Structures are given as C-alpha cells and as structure tokens.
Short mmCIF file of C-alpha atoms and ligand atoms in Angstrom, two decimals:
data_model
loop_
_atom_site.label_atom_id
_atom_site.label_comp_id
_atom_site.label_asym_id
_atom_site.label_seq_id
_atom_site.Cartn_x
_atom_site.Cartn_y
_atom_site.Cartn_z
CA MET A 1 -206.63 -44.97 146.03
CA THR A 2 -206.25 -48.67 145.20
CA HIS A 3 -208.85 -50.82 146.84
CA HIS A 4 -208.81 -54.53 147.63
CA ARG A 5 -211.57 -56.89 148.69
CA ILE A 6 -210.24 -59.29 151.30
CA ALA A 7 -211.93 -62.43 152.59
CA LEU A 8 -211.13 -63.12 156.24
CA ILE A 9 -211.44 -66.68 157.53
CA PRO A 10 -210.32 -66.64 161.19
CA GLY A 11 -211.07 -70.37 161.69
CA ASP A 12 -210.48 -72.02 165.07
CA GLY A 13 -208.45 -71.56 168.23
CA ILE A 14 -205.64 -69.04 167.92
CA GLY A 15 -206.54 -68.52 164.25
CA ALA A 16 -209.24 -66.15 165.50
CA GLU A 17 -206.71 -64.47 167.84
CA VAL A 18 -204.02 -63.73 165.25
CA LEU A 19 -206.23 -62.52 162.40
CA PRO A 20 -207.41 -59.26 164.04
CA PRO A 21 -203.78 -58.15 164.56
CA ALA A 22 -203.04 -58.87 160.89
CA ARG A 23 -206.05 -56.77 159.90
CA GLN A 24 -204.97 -53.89 162.19
CA VAL A 25 -201.53 -53.92 160.58
CA LEU A 26 -203.05 -53.92 157.07
CA ASP A 27 -205.27 -50.96 157.93
CA ALA A 28 -202.36 -49.03 159.45
CA VAL A 29 -199.99 -49.57 156.54
CA GLY A 30 -202.83 -49.05 154.06
CA ALA A 31 -203.69 -45.67 155.57
CA ARG A 32 -200.09 -44.58 155.13
CA ARG A 33 -199.57 -45.95 151.66
CA GLY A 34 -202.98 -45.09 150.20
CA ILE A 35 -204.28 -48.65 149.95
CA GLY A 36 -207.87 -49.35 150.97
CA PHE A 37 -209.25 -52.68 152.13
CA SER A 38 -212.78 -53.90 152.53
CA TYR A 39 -213.26 -57.12 154.45
CA ALA A 40 -215.82 -59.88 154.38
CA SER A 41 -215.60 -62.30 157.31
CA TYR A 42 -216.57 -65.95 157.15
CA ASP A 43 -217.19 -68.08 160.24
CA TRP A 44 -216.08 -71.27 158.47
CA SER A 45 -214.51 -73.48 161.12
CA CYS A 46 -214.76 -76.65 163.18
CA GLU A 47 -217.32 -74.85 165.32
CA ARG A 48 -219.47 -74.48 162.22
CA TYR A 49 -218.87 -78.13 161.38
CA VAL A 50 -220.16 -79.21 164.79
CA ARG A 51 -223.16 -76.87 164.43
CA GLU A 52 -224.07 -77.40 160.77
CA GLY A 53 -222.24 -80.51 159.59
CA ALA A 54 -219.86 -78.76 157.17
CA MET A 55 -216.76 -76.61 157.52
CA MET A 56 -218.06 -74.25 154.85
CA PRO A 57 -221.25 -73.90 152.83
CA GLU A 58 -221.79 -75.76 149.57
CA ASP A 59 -221.17 -72.57 147.56
CA GLY A 60 -218.16 -71.54 149.69
CA LEU A 61 -215.72 -71.21 146.80
CA ASP A 62 -218.22 -69.10 144.85
CA GLN A 63 -218.43 -66.67 147.77
CA LEU A 64 -214.65 -66.25 147.69
CA ARG A 65 -214.14 -66.23 143.92
CA GLU A 66 -214.56 -62.48 143.37
CA LYS A 67 -212.26 -61.48 146.23
CA ASP A 68 -208.73 -60.20 145.57
CA ALA A 69 -207.20 -62.37 148.31
CA ILE A 70 -208.02 -64.57 151.28
CA LEU A 71 -206.45 -64.19 154.73
CA LEU A 72 -206.85 -67.28 156.88
CA GLY A 73 -206.07 -67.88 160.57
CA ALA A 74 -205.99 -71.63 161.16
CA VAL A 75 -208.46 -74.49 161.37
CA GLY A 76 -208.50 -77.52 163.63
CA SER A 77 -210.14 -78.60 166.85
CA PRO A 78 -209.68 -81.51 169.25
CA HIS A 79 -213.41 -82.25 168.73
CA VAL A 80 -213.19 -82.75 164.96
CA PRO A 81 -210.81 -85.18 163.21
CA ASP A 82 -207.98 -83.22 161.55
CA HIS A 83 -208.58 -84.78 158.13
CA VAL A 84 -212.18 -83.53 158.26
CA SER A 85 -211.18 -79.93 159.02
CA LEU A 86 -208.34 -79.92 156.52
CA TRP A 87 -210.23 -81.56 153.66
CA GLY A 88 -213.41 -79.61 154.41
CA LEU A 89 -211.89 -76.16 154.03
CA LEU A 90 -208.20 -75.60 153.37
CA ILE A 91 -207.61 -78.25 150.74
CA PRO A 92 -210.76 -77.46 148.70
CA ILE A 93 -209.70 -73.79 148.58
CA ARG A 94 -206.10 -74.60 147.64
CA ARG A 95 -207.22 -77.00 144.90
CA GLY A 96 -210.35 -75.24 143.70
CA PHE A 97 -208.39 -72.03 143.21
CA ARG A 98 -205.34 -73.78 141.70
CA GLN A 99 -203.07 -72.43 144.42
CA TYR A 100 -200.33 -74.79 143.35
CA VAL A 101 -197.45 -72.91 144.95
CA ASN A 102 -197.11 -72.84 148.72
CA LEU A 103 -194.44 -70.30 149.57
CA ARG A 104 -192.88 -70.36 153.02
CA PRO A 105 -190.07 -67.87 153.67
CA ILE A 106 -187.96 -68.48 156.78
CA ARG A 107 -185.58 -66.02 158.39
CA VAL A 108 -183.74 -65.97 161.67
CA PHE A 109 -184.49 -62.47 162.98
CA GLU A 110 -182.08 -60.46 165.07
CA GLY A 111 -183.31 -60.64 168.64
CA VAL A 112 -184.69 -64.17 168.33
CA ASP A 113 -182.66 -67.04 169.72
CA SER A 114 -182.64 -70.01 167.41
CA PRO A 115 -182.46 -73.36 169.20
CA VAL A 116 -179.70 -74.08 166.68
CA ARG A 117 -176.42 -72.51 167.80
CA THR A 118 -175.08 -71.91 164.30
CA ALA A 119 -178.28 -70.28 163.01
CA THR A 120 -177.65 -66.57 163.31
CA ALA A 121 -179.62 -63.52 162.25
CA ASP A 122 -179.38 -62.78 158.54
CA GLY A 123 -177.39 -65.97 158.02
CA VAL A 124 -180.60 -67.93 157.61
CA ASP A 125 -182.88 -66.54 154.90
CA LEU A 126 -184.51 -69.22 152.81
CA VAL A 127 -187.79 -69.99 151.08
CA VAL A 128 -189.45 -73.38 150.89
CA VAL A 129 -191.49 -73.71 147.70
CA ARG A 130 -193.95 -76.51 148.33
CA GLU A 131 -196.05 -78.15 145.63
CA ASN A 132 -199.56 -77.56 146.93
CA VAL A 133 -202.21 -79.44 144.96
CA GLU A 134 -200.99 -82.96 144.12
CA GLY A 135 -198.20 -85.31 145.18
CA GLU A 136 -198.64 -87.34 148.33
CA TYR A 137 -201.82 -85.49 149.41
CA SER A 138 -204.19 -87.21 147.00
CA GLU A 139 -207.72 -88.53 147.36
CA ILE A 140 -206.92 -91.52 145.20
CA GLY A 141 -206.96 -94.72 147.23
CA GLY A 142 -209.24 -96.39 149.69
CA ARG A 143 -209.85 -98.75 152.55
CA LEU A 144 -210.90 -102.36 152.26
CA ASN A 145 -212.07 -105.06 154.66
CA ARG A 146 -212.64 -102.69 157.56
CA GLY A 147 -212.39 -104.35 160.94
CA HIS A 148 -211.01 -107.65 159.59
CA PRO A 149 -207.49 -108.94 160.05
CA GLU A 150 -206.80 -108.38 156.34
CA GLU A 151 -207.93 -104.73 156.54
CA LEU A 152 -205.89 -102.46 154.30
CA ALA A 153 -205.41 -98.86 153.26
CA VAL A 154 -203.93 -97.73 149.93
CA GLN A 155 -203.08 -94.15 148.98
CA GLU A 156 -201.64 -93.17 145.64
CA ALA A 157 -199.15 -90.35 145.26
CA VAL A 158 -199.83 -88.40 142.07
CA PHE A 159 -197.07 -86.53 140.24
CA THR A 160 -197.97 -85.05 136.86
CA ARG A 161 -195.63 -83.49 134.31
CA ALA A 162 -197.77 -80.34 134.21
CA GLY A 163 -198.09 -80.09 138.00
CA VAL A 164 -194.42 -80.63 138.78
CA THR A 165 -193.16 -78.48 135.90
CA ARG A 166 -195.17 -75.39 136.87
CA VAL A 167 -194.05 -75.43 140.51
CA LEU A 168 -190.42 -76.01 139.46
CA ASP A 169 -190.61 -73.10 137.03
CA TYR A 170 -191.94 -70.90 139.81
CA ALA A 171 -189.13 -72.01 142.13
CA PHE A 172 -186.36 -71.51 139.54
CA ALA A 173 -187.70 -68.06 138.63
CA LEU A 174 -187.81 -67.14 142.32
CA ALA A 175 -184.24 -68.38 142.79
CA ALA A 176 -183.14 -66.29 139.80
CA ARG A 177 -184.55 -63.18 141.55
CA ARG A 178 -183.01 -64.11 144.93
CA GLY A 179 -179.67 -65.79 145.63
CA ARG A 180 -179.59 -67.91 142.45
CA ARG A 181 -179.31 -71.16 144.38
CA LEU A 182 -181.91 -73.91 144.41
CA THR A 183 -182.08 -77.23 146.21
CA SER A 184 -184.58 -79.91 145.24
CA ALA A 185 -185.85 -82.29 147.93
CA THR A 186 -186.09 -85.85 146.70
CA LYS A 187 -186.06 -89.47 147.82
CA SER A 188 -185.49 -91.12 144.49
CA ASN A 189 -183.44 -93.87 146.12
CA GLY A 190 -186.40 -95.25 148.06
CA ILE A 191 -189.48 -94.03 146.17
CA VAL A 192 -188.85 -95.68 142.87
CA HIS A 193 -191.40 -94.19 140.42
CA THR A 194 -192.56 -90.72 141.36
CA LEU A 195 -189.35 -89.19 142.65
CA PRO A 196 -187.03 -90.26 139.82
CA PHE A 197 -189.68 -88.58 137.61
CA TRP A 198 -189.47 -85.47 139.84
CA ASP A 199 -185.65 -85.51 139.51
CA GLU A 200 -185.85 -85.77 135.71
CA LEU A 201 -188.18 -82.80 135.55
CA VAL A 202 -185.89 -80.79 137.86
CA ALA A 203 -182.97 -81.40 135.51
CA GLU A 204 -185.17 -80.47 132.54
CA ARG A 205 -186.36 -77.19 134.08
CA ALA A 206 -182.86 -76.35 135.34
CA ALA A 207 -181.71 -76.28 131.73
CA ALA A 208 -184.26 -73.52 131.11
CA HIS A 209 -182.90 -71.44 134.01
CA PRO A 210 -179.13 -71.45 133.42
CA LEU A 211 -178.43 -68.62 135.91
CA VAL A 212 -179.49 -70.73 138.86
CA VAL A 213 -177.01 -73.10 140.51
CA TRP A 214 -178.91 -76.13 141.74
CA ASP A 215 -178.50 -79.40 143.55
CA GLN A 216 -180.69 -82.11 145.01
CA GLU A 217 -180.68 -83.88 148.35
CA HIS A 218 -182.57 -86.84 149.71
CA ILE A 219 -185.14 -85.62 152.19
CA ASP A 220 -183.60 -87.44 155.17
CA ALA A 221 -180.17 -85.90 154.61
CA LEU A 222 -181.76 -82.56 153.80
CA ALA A 223 -183.63 -82.56 157.12
CA ALA A 224 -180.31 -83.04 158.90
CA LYS A 225 -178.70 -80.22 156.89
CA PHE A 226 -181.55 -77.85 157.71
CA VAL A 227 -180.46 -78.22 161.34
CA LEU A 228 -176.69 -78.47 160.85
CA ASP A 229 -176.20 -75.76 158.22
CA PRO A 230 -179.43 -73.84 157.51
CA ALA A 231 -177.56 -70.81 156.14
CA ARG A 232 -176.47 -72.66 153.02
CA PHE A 233 -180.02 -72.75 151.57
CA ASP A 234 -181.77 -70.15 149.44
CA VAL A 235 -184.73 -71.65 147.54
CA VAL A 236 -185.74 -75.19 148.42
CA VAL A 237 -188.35 -76.84 146.19
CA ALA A 238 -190.23 -79.87 147.43
CA SER A 239 -193.26 -82.06 146.90
CA ASN A 240 -196.39 -81.50 148.98
CA LEU A 241 -195.45 -83.77 151.91
CA PHE A 242 -191.73 -83.03 151.95
CA GLY A 243 -192.38 -79.28 151.74
CA ASP A 244 -194.88 -79.45 154.58
CA ILE A 245 -192.43 -81.16 156.90
CA LEU A 246 -189.39 -79.11 155.86
CA SER A 247 -191.17 -75.81 156.41
CA ASP A 248 -192.19 -76.67 160.00
CA LEU A 249 -188.63 -77.82 160.65
CA ALA A 250 -187.21 -74.62 159.19
CA SER A 251 -189.58 -72.42 161.19
CA ALA A 252 -188.51 -74.20 164.38
CA VAL A 253 -184.89 -73.49 163.42
CA ALA A 254 -185.93 -69.83 163.05
CA GLY A 255 -187.02 -69.79 166.69
CA SER A 256 -190.79 -70.38 166.74
CA ILE A 257 -193.46 -71.74 164.47
CA GLY A 258 -195.46 -68.69 165.59
CA ILE A 259 -193.45 -66.33 163.36
CA ALA A 260 -193.60 -68.22 160.05
CA PRO A 261 -195.91 -66.96 157.28
CA ALA A 262 -197.15 -68.78 154.19
CA ALA A 263 -198.77 -67.96 150.87
CA ASN A 264 -200.88 -70.29 148.74
CA LEU A 265 -200.46 -68.77 145.30
CA ASN A 266 -202.33 -69.04 142.06
CA PRO A 267 -199.52 -67.42 140.04
CA GLU A 268 -201.73 -66.86 136.98
CA ARG A 269 -204.14 -64.82 139.16
CA THR A 270 -207.16 -66.53 137.64
CA TYR A 271 -208.32 -67.13 141.21
CA PRO A 272 -207.65 -65.43 144.54
CA SER A 273 -204.56 -66.55 146.45
CA MET A 274 -204.67 -67.36 150.16
CA PHE A 275 -202.33 -66.15 152.90
CA GLU A 276 -202.00 -67.79 156.33
CA PRO A 277 -199.54 -68.39 159.13
CA VAL A 278 -197.78 -71.78 158.97
CA HIS A 279 -198.98 -72.74 162.44
CA GLY A 280 -202.27 -74.42 163.34
CA SER A 281 -205.01 -73.56 165.81
CA ALA A 282 -202.82 -74.39 168.86
CA PRO A 283 -205.57 -75.71 171.17
CA ASP A 284 -202.99 -75.91 173.98
CA ILE A 285 -202.77 -72.11 174.23
CA ALA A 286 -206.05 -71.01 172.59
CA GLY A 287 -208.20 -68.58 174.57
CA ARG A 288 -205.33 -67.27 176.68
CA GLY A 289 -204.50 -64.26 174.53
CA ILE A 290 -200.81 -65.16 174.23
CA ALA A 291 -200.57 -66.38 170.63
CA ASN A 292 -197.74 -64.89 168.61
CA PRO A 293 -199.35 -62.80 165.83
CA LEU A 294 -196.17 -62.46 163.71
CA GLY A 295 -196.93 -65.43 161.44
CA ALA A 296 -200.31 -63.94 160.54
CA ILE A 297 -198.85 -60.44 160.19
CA GLY A 298 -196.07 -61.81 157.97
CA ALA A 299 -198.77 -63.50 155.87
CA ALA A 300 -200.48 -60.12 155.49
CA ALA A 301 -197.15 -58.72 154.25
CA MET A 302 -196.94 -61.51 151.65
CA MET A 303 -200.48 -60.62 150.62
CA LEU A 304 -199.50 -56.96 150.14
CA ASP A 305 -196.61 -58.05 147.97
CA HIS A 306 -198.88 -60.28 145.87
CA LEU A 307 -201.43 -57.47 145.48
CA GLY A 308 -198.73 -55.24 143.99
CA HIS A 309 -197.58 -53.25 147.03
CA PRO A 310 -193.98 -54.30 147.68
CA GLU A 311 -193.19 -51.08 149.62
CA ALA A 312 -196.09 -51.63 152.00
CA ALA A 313 -195.03 -55.26 152.41
CA GLN A 314 -191.51 -54.07 153.22
CA ASP A 315 -192.89 -51.64 155.85
CA VAL A 316 -194.53 -54.57 157.58
CA THR A 317 -191.50 -56.86 157.47
CA ASP A 318 -189.35 -53.99 158.71
CA ALA A 319 -191.71 -53.49 161.66
CA ILE A 320 -191.55 -57.22 162.45
CA ALA A 321 -187.74 -57.13 162.33
CA ALA A 322 -187.67 -53.95 164.44
CA VAL A 323 -189.94 -55.22 167.21
CA LEU A 324 -187.70 -58.26 167.60
CA ALA A 325 -184.35 -56.48 167.27
CA LYS A 326 -185.05 -53.26 169.16
CA THR A 327 -187.53 -54.16 171.90
CA ASP A 328 -187.94 -56.94 174.41
CA VAL A 329 -191.71 -57.05 173.92
CA ARG A 330 -192.63 -60.54 172.76
CA THR A 331 -195.05 -63.40 173.38
CA PRO A 332 -194.16 -66.42 175.58
CA ASP A 333 -193.20 -68.68 172.63
CA LEU A 334 -190.29 -66.25 172.07
CA GLY A 335 -189.40 -66.16 175.74
CA GLY A 336 -191.34 -63.00 176.63
CA SER A 337 -194.47 -62.35 178.66
CA ALA A 338 -196.43 -60.01 176.37
CA THR A 339 -199.99 -60.70 175.29
CA THR A 340 -201.00 -60.87 171.65
CA THR A 341 -202.56 -57.41 172.04
CA ALA A 342 -199.50 -55.81 173.64
CA PHE A 343 -197.21 -57.31 171.03
CA THR A 344 -199.47 -56.03 168.25
CA GLU A 345 -199.59 -52.54 169.81
CA LYS A 346 -195.80 -52.40 169.76
CA ILE A 347 -195.68 -53.39 166.10
CA LEU A 348 -198.30 -50.78 165.22
CA GLN A 349 -196.19 -48.15 167.00
CA LEU A 350 -193.07 -49.14 165.05
CA LEU A 351 -195.01 -49.09 161.81
P1 NAI B 401 -199.92 -76.00 165.96
O1 NAI B 401 -199.12 -75.24 164.99
O2 NAI B 401 -201.31 -75.56 166.19
O3 NAI B 401 -199.16 -76.02 167.37
C1 NAI B 401 -197.87 -76.60 167.56
C2 NAI B 401 -197.21 -76.00 168.80
O4 NAI B 401 -196.76 -74.67 168.49
C3 NAI B 401 -198.15 -75.85 169.98
O5 NAI B 401 -197.45 -76.11 171.17
C4 NAI B 401 -198.59 -74.40 169.92
O6 NAI B 401 -198.93 -73.86 171.17
C5 NAI B 401 -197.36 -73.71 169.34
N1 NAI B 401 -197.78 -72.57 168.50
C6 NAI B 401 -198.29 -72.63 167.26
N2 NAI B 401 -198.57 -71.40 166.81
C7 NAI B 401 -198.23 -70.54 167.79
C8 NAI B 401 -198.30 -69.12 167.91
N3 NAI B 401 -198.77 -68.32 166.94
N4 NAI B 401 -197.87 -68.56 169.06
C9 NAI B 401 -197.38 -69.33 170.05
N5 NAI B 401 -197.29 -70.68 169.98
C10 NAI B 401 -197.71 -71.28 168.87
O7 NAI B 401 -199.92 -77.52 165.45
P2 NAI B 401 -200.66 -78.82 166.03
O8 NAI B 401 -200.69 -78.75 167.53
O9 NAI B 401 -200.05 -79.96 165.35
O10 NAI B 401 -202.14 -78.72 165.48
C11 NAI B 401 -203.23 -78.14 166.19
C12 NAI B 401 -204.44 -78.11 165.27
O11 NAI B 401 -204.20 -77.21 164.19
C13 NAI B 401 -204.76 -79.46 164.64
O12 NAI B 401 -206.15 -79.59 164.62
C14 NAI B 401 -204.20 -79.35 163.24
O13 NAI B 401 -204.86 -80.15 162.31
C15 NAI B 401 -204.43 -77.88 162.96
N6 NAI B 401 -203.51 -77.32 161.94
C16 NAI B 401 -204.05 -76.44 161.06
C17 NAI B 401 -203.26 -75.82 160.13
C18 NAI B 401 -203.88 -74.80 159.25
O14 NAI B 401 -205.00 -74.39 159.46
N7 NAI B 401 -203.18 -74.34 158.24
C19 NAI B 401 -201.81 -76.09 160.05
C20 NAI B 401 -201.33 -77.00 161.06
C21 NAI B 401 -202.18 -77.60 161.96
MG1 MG B 402 -197.95 -78.25 158.15
#
C-alpha cells in the first residue's frame, strides 16, 4: 500500500470547516484504492497570531519539509490585517517551497446555475495558470515620510527570465496535454517594461511548443471575455496579480467561489506542494456550518493527482460532478439549504 504523509493546516474561519470533509473524502477514496494517509495537523492561523505573535513558528517550513503534500483551508480574520496573515503563512510557504505554479481549474458543472447565461455545463472547462512567487507580489519597495503630506509608497514588480520562462513552460506543456490552446494575459500597452518582457518570453516559449495554438489578450479585455465567452478558453497563463483576479472571476462564472480548487505546485518535487480551495476564510458565514466543502475536496483531488493517483483523483471529481448533477443536496451558496456535513455525507455516499 502506498503511504503519504500529509500536513493539514485548517487555518481560520471556514478553512477549519472545509478541511475535515476533504480529509474524510481522502480516507474514503484511499481505502478503496489502497492509498494510506497519515496526517499531522498544525494550528497555524490568525488565532495563533493573536495568541503568540506569529502565524507560524520560526521553524514552520522545516516542520513541513519532509511531508509529501500540504492541504490548507484558508487564513484570514477581521482582527488581523490581511497582509499580516498572508505574508506570515501562505506566501512564505509558496516561496520557501518554490511553488511557482498556481493551478486553478474552473468548470461549470451540470446542476449548477452560472450567473452567466451563456456559460453551460461542459462548455466551460479552463485552467488558470498563475505565476506564484514573483511579479506584482514583491517585497521590494517601501514607505517614506509617513504621516506627512509628501508621504509615499513604492512597490516594484519583479519579472525574471527564469521565473517567467518556467511558468510559461508549465502552461504550454499543460495546454499540449489538454485542448492545445493557450491564452496569455498581458497589459503591455500600459505597463511598459515588465509586460512587453512577458510577451517576448511567451513568443519565445511558444516556439518551443509548436502544437499549441496561442494568443494574448490585455487583461481588461480578457476579463470581459471571461464573462462574455468563457467557453473559448482552455489554458490561460497570467502573472501573479492578473492570475489571482482572473481565477476569482472565473470561479464566480462557474457558479460559486466555494467550488473552486487550487494547487500551489513545485513541479520539480524538491519541496512539498500545497493544495487549497480558492476561497478565503469567509468570516461572514464562519461558524454556521454552511460552508461549501467542494473547493477543499477538489483541492484534495488535485493533491491525489499530484501524488500519482489519477484514478483516485478522478473518483473524487466524478463524485463532485455527480452530487451536483444527480441530487439537489447543496449548500446555500449554490441555492440549497444543506449543511457542510450533510453535503459531505452525500458525496461520501456517491463515492
Ligand atoms: P472569501 O473567499 O473568504 O469570501 C468571499 C465571499 O464568498 C463571501 O461572501 C463568502 O461567504 C463566500 N464564500 C467563500 N467561500 C465559500 C464557501 N466555501 N462556501 C460558501 N460561501 C463561500 O473572501 P474575502 O471575504 O475577500 O476574504 C475573507 C478573508 O479570507 C480575508 O481575511 C482574506 O484575506 C482571506 N483570504 C484568504 C485566502 C487564503 O487563505 N488562500 C484567499 C482569499 C482570502
Ligand atoms: Mg485570491
């Protein structure tokens, strides 16, 4: 029996409500497919920050290093500034473990009403490949003259040849395995240094992947097309900020941010990769037991795939598709009245 060591970081708010369902699904599919999991849980969160002054301990990354994968709920609390929670946990893990690909698949499932009339089941099936360790989310910059009229803030976007090339190669290779179409998100008309460089590298890498048909769109027009004609996209590659925004937009087009999964991948497997739902800690519904667990469960499926169990991953995605297509059990964000627990029970049954 194959065995995997999984780090669980439930985090804050609904993060802690959607992770147990993901674990139940992993155990169920593992039992059937002969895959064993052992879990180590970490209470790293805003609660810990308030209690101990840090989101995670000093040697946090060392505690995770030997694990095969990390499953994360969400972090964020109204009592802690968002940049503190993000930069104290998520971003150090993504960067420390060179998880430079953030993969966000988006599908419109049968049985889910998209707010977009033209977005129908199986028409929309795309993946946003987001650059995950550089770009607009950089620590380079600073504040000057705090509190004075001439106060200023400067933040540098960082695009490196190595960093852009490796994420583009990942995206082109993924497109070659999928629908052989790739769209690059840019804004090289307005952002005059970094994004023309991005465009040049896209053209360069495209030449190395001749089977893939590709184009590029400015991010503003692309945002409009995600709403007007989401079915035309297959793989969309974007910088850190553009990919972040596009993937929330795409998951809203798919019906709810609660169903979208994400993977932070270290493709070389030198370090563990991290799997999480796209959504945050949702303080507005936390504690009510009504969070949609599908994003977290979908993230567990992506983890199975990454760990070398594509059949088990398919079992889980099939169960997600089945619960939506064949039953009317669903959480309130999808128009139902089921609790997280009841929804999870139904998925476990279908599995
Ligand atoms: P959010 O994703 O937590 O919530 C946005 C809206 O979607 C809310 O109305 C929420 O109720 C709803 N929603 C989200 N997930 C849902 C689910 N599974 N089921 C049902 N409804 C769901 O984003 P928001 O409100 O911008 O951020 C809240 C906190 O989460 C902030 O502190 C933010 O920094 C943090 N955050 C953390 C992320 C992470 O840990 N990866 C990602 C995004 C935000
Ligand atoms: Mg986001």
